[in-house]
Coordinates of C-alpha atoms in Angstrom, one line a residue:
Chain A
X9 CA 144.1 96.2 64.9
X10 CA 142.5 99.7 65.0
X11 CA 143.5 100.0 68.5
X12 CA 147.1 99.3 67.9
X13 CA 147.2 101.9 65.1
X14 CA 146.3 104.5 67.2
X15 CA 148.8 102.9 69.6
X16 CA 151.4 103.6 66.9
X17 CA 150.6 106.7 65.9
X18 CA 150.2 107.6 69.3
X19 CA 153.7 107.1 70.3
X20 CA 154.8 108.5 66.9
X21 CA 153.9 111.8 67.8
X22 CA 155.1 111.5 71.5
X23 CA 158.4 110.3 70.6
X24 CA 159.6 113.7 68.6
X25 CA 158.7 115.6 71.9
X26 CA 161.9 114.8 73.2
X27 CA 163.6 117.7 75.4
X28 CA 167.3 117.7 74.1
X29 CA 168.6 120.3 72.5
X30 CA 167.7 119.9 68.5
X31 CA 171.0 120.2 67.2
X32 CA 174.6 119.5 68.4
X33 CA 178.2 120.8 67.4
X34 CA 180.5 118.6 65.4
X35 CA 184.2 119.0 65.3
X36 CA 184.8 118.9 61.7
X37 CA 183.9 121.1 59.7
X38 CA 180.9 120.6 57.1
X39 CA 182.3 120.4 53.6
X40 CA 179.5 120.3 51.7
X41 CA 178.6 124.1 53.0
X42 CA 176.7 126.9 50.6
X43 CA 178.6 129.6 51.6
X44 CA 181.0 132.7 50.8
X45 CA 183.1 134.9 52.8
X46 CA 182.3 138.5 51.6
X47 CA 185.4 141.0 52.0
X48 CA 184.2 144.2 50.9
X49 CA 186.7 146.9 50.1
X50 CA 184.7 149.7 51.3
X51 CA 184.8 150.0 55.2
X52 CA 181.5 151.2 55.3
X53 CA 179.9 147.5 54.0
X54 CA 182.4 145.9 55.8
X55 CA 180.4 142.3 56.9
X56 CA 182.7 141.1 59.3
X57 CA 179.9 140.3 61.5
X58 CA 178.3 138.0 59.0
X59 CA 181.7 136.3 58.3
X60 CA 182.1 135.4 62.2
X61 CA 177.9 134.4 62.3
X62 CA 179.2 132.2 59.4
X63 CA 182.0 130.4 60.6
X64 CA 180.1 130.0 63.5
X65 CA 176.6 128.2 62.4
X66 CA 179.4 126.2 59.8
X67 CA 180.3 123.8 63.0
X68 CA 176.7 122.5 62.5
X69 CA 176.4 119.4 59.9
X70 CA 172.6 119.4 59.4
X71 CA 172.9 123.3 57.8
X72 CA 173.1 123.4 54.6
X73 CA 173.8 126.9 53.3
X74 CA 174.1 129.9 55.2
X75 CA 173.5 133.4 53.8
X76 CA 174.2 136.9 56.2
X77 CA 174.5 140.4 55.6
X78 CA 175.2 142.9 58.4
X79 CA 175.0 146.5 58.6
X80 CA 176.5 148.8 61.5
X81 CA 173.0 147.9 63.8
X82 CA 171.7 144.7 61.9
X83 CA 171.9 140.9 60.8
X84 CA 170.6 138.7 59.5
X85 CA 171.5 135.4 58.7
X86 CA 169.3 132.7 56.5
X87 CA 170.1 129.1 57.1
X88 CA 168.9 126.5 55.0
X89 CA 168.4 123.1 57.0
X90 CA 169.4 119.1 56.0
X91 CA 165.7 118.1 54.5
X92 CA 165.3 115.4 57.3
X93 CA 166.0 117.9 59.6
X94 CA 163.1 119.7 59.1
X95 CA 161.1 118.0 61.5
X96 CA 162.8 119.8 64.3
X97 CA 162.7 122.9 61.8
X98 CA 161.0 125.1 64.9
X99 CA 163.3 123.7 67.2
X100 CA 166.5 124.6 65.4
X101 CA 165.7 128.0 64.6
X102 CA 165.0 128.8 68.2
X103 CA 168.3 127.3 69.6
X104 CA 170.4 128.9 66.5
X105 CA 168.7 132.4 67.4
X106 CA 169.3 132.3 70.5
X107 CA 172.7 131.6 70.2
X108 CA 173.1 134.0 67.6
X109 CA 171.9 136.7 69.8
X110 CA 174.0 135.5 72.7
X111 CA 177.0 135.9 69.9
X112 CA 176.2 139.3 68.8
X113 CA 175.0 141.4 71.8
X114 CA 175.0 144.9 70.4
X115 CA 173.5 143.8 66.7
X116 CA 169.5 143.0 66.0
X117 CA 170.0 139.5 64.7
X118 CA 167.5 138.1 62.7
X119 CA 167.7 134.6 61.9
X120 CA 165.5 132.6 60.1
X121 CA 165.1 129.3 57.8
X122 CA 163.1 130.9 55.0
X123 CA 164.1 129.9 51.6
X124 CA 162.9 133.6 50.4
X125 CA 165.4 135.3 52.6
X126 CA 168.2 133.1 51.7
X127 CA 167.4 134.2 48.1
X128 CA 167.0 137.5 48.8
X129 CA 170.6 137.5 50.6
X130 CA 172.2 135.8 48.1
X131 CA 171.5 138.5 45.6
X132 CA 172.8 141.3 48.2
X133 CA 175.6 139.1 49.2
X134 CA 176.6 139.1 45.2
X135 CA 176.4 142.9 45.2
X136 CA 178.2 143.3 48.4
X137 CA 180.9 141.1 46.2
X138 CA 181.3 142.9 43.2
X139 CA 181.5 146.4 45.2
X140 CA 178.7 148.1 43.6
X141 CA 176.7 149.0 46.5
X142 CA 176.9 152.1 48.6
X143 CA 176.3 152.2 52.7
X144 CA 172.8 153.4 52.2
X145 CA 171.8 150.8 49.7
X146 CA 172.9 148.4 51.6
X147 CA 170.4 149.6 55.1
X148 CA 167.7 150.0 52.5
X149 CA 168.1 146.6 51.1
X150 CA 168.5 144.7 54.4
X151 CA 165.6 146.7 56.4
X152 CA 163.4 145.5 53.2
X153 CA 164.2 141.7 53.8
X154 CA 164.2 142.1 57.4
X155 CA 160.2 143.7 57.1
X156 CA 160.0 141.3 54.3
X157 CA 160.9 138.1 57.0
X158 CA 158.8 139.0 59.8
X159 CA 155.6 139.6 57.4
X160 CA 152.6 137.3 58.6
X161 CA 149.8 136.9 56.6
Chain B
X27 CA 123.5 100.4 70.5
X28 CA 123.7 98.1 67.0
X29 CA 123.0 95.2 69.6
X30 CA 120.0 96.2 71.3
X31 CA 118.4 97.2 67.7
X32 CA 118.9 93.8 66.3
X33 CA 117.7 92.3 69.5
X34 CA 113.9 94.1 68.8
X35 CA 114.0 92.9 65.3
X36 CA 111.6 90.1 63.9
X37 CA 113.5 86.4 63.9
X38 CA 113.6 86.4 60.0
X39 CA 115.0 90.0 59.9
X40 CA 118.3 88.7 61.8
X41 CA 118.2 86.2 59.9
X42 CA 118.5 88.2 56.7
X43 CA 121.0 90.4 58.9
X44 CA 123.3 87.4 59.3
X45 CA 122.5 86.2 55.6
X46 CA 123.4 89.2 54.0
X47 CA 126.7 89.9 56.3
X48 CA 127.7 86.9 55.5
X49 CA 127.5 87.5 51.3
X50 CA 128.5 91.2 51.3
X51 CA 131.6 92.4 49.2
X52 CA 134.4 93.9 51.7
X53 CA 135.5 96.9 50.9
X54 CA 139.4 97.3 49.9
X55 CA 140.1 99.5 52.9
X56 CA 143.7 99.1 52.5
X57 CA 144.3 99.8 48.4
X58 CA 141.6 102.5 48.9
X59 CA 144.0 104.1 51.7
X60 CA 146.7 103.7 49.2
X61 CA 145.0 105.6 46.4
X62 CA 144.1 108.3 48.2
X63 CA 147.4 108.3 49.7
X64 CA 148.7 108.5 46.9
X65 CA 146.1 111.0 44.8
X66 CA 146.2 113.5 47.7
X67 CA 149.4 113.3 48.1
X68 CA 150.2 114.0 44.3
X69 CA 147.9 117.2 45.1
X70 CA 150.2 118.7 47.9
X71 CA 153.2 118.0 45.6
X72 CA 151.6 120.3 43.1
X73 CA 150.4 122.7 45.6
X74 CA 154.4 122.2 47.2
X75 CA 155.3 123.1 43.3
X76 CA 153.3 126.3 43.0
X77 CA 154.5 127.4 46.3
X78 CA 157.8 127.2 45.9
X79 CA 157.4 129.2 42.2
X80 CA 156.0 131.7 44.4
X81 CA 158.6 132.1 46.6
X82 CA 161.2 132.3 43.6
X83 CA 159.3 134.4 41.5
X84 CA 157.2 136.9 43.7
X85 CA 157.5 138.5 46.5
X86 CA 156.6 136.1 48.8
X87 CA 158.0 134.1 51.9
X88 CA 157.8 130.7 52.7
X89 CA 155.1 132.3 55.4
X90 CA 153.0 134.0 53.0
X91 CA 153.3 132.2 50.2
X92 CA 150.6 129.8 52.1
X93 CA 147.6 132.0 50.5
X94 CA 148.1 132.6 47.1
X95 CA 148.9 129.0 46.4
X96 CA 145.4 127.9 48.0
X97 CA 144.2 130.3 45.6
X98 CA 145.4 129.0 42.5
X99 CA 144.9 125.7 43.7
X100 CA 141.3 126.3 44.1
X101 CA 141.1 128.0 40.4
X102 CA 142.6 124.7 39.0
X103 CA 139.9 122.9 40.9
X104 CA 137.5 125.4 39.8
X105 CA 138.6 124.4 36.0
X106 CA 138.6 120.4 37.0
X107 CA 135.3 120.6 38.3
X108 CA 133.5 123.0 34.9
X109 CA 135.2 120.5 32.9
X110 CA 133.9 116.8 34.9
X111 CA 137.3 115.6 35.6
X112 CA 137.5 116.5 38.9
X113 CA 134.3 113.7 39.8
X114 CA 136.5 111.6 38.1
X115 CA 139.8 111.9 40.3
X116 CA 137.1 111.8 43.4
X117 CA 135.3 108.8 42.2
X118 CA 138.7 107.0 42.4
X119 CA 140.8 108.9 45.0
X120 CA 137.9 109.2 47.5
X121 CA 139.2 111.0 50.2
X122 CA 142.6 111.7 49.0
X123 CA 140.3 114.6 46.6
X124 CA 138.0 115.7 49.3
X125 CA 140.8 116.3 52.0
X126 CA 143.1 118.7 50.3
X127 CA 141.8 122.5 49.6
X128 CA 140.4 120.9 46.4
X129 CA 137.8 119.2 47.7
X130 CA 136.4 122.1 49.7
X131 CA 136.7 124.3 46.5
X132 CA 134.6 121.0 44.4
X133 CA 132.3 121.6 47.2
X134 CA 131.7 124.7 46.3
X135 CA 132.2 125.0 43.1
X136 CA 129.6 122.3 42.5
X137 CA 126.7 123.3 44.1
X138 CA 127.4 126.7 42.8
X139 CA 127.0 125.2 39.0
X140 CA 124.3 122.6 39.7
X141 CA 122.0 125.6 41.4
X142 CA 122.7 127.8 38.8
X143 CA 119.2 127.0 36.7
X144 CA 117.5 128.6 40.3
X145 CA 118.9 131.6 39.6
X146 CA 121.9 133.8 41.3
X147 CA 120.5 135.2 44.7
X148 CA 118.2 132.4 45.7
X149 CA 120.2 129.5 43.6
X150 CA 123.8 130.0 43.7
X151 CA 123.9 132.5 46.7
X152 CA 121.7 130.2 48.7
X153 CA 122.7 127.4 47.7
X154 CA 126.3 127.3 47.4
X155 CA 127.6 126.6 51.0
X156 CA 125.2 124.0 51.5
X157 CA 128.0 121.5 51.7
X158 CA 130.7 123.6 52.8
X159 CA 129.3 125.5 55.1
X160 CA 129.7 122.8 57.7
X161 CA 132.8 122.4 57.2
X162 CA 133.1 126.2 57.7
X163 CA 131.1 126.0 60.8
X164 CA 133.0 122.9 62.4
X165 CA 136.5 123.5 61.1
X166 CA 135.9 127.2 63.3
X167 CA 134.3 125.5 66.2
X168 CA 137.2 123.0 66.4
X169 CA 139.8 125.5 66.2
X170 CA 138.3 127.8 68.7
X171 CA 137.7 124.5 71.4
X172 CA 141.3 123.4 70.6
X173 CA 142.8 127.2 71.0
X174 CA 140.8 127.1 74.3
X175 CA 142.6 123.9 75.5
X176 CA 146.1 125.1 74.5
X177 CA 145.5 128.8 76.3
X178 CA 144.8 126.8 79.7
X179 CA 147.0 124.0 79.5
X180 CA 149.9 127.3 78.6
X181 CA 148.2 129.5 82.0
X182 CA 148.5 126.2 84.3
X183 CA 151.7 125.7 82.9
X184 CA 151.3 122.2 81.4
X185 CA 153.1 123.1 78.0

């Protein structure tokens, strides 16, 4: 009895140490997506960067939502995951950084799954929306949650 | 090892052995799993609760949110403890109450009040680790042996 327990359990754990890539690509697009394209009138907040990143990670079914703000040097992009995906939750965020990176070669892109960043963006994002936000509010506000998302302890 | 004792015992002795095996109440191994399944379980949806208010209403991530809400878990426990119930919930939960951060704070927090009569150096200060402190010492030991595993298996290029 014990013995086939551990058996179980055993091949449990080795069975979600699969190599395939965590998530795939669908061809339809997700309807059920969180998200907003910003158009800013001011050139100087323009996030055209985050609408692309957006469209983009919206080919994925298992994302959720998807919040991003860019400046001229930075994004960063919060993606909220399917809750049964979250097993793989490591997993995903290294292949959807990656590719992120790949996308956006001459921006520091910061993605991550952190439901504090996501809230944090959605806030700017509103701002960015209703226009009241200068350039340099913006960098401030984006360099805080960036610090803030790659604070430790 | 339980064979060779019994084998050096008296006649009547195994006898007794065998008598009393045979009269013994089981133990419910399966609803006790259940209850503290389900107990310590109930704990980490609370702890999952305070979290996530920390996340929406300080400035904390999803990272560090990790150590304030062991915190205020512990100064619940803290409360649960002062106040009896806390022998309670372990008295039925078992193990689903001593697993969780909460058991390790009861640990504490116990001794801490039953030495407090011997005074606050030698009683509480002394005192007060006595059953947590292992769990200190091992939980630190085992990390660092486990750590030492994962660096090799990484250098030889296992994982």
């Amino acid at each position: 009895m014990k013995r086939w327990l551990l058996l179980i359990g055993l091949l449990c754990t080795l069975s979600s140490c699969g190599n395939e890539s965590a998530l795939e690509p669908s061809k339809n697009k997700n309807e059920a997506l969180d998200l907003t394209h910003i158009s800013t009138k001011d050139q100087n907040t323009s996030q055209q960067q985050a609408n692309q990143a957006k469209a983009a990670l919206s080919n994925y079914k298992e994302i959720t939502a998807i919040k991003a703000v860019n400046t001229s040097k930075q994004l960063i992009i919060a993606v909220q995951v399917e809750q049964n995906q979250r097993l793989k939750l490591a997993k995903i965020r290294k292949q959807l950084s990656k590719e992120m990176k790949e996308m956006f070669p001459d921006l520091k892109v910061e993605l991550t799954t952190d439901k504090k960043i996501a809230i944090e963006l959605e806030k700017l994002e509103e701002k960015l929306k209703s226009g009241s936000m200068s350039k340099k509010s913006m960098e401030k506000r984006v360099k805080k949650i960036v610090d803030l998302s790659k604070e430790q302890t | 090892m339980a064979d060779k004792k019994k084998k050096k015992l008296p006649p009547e002795a195994q006898n007794y052995q065998a008598f009393q095996q045979d009269r013994e109440v089981k133990r419910p191994v399966l609803l006790n799993c259940l209850k503290a399944f389900l107990v310590g379980g109930f704990i980490c949806f609370i702890g999952q609760l305070i979290s996530t208010f920390y996340v929406y209403y300080f400035n904390f991530t999803e990272q560090t949110a990790g150590n304030p809400t062991t915190a205020t878990l512990i100064f619940i426990t803290m409360l649960l403890t002062g106040f009896g119930i806390y022998d309670r919930i372990g008295q039925f939960a078992g193990a689903g109450s001593a697993v969780p951060v909460t058991g390790f704070g009861n640990a504490v927090i116990s001794s801490a009040i039953e030495y407090k009569t011997e005074g606050f150096i030698l009683g509480v200060g002394s005192n007060m680790l006595k059953l947590a402190g292992p769990v200190i010492v091992y939980g630190v030991f085992s990390a660092f042996v486990i750590a030492l595993i994962k660096t090799l298996l990484i250098k030889w290029g296992v994982i």
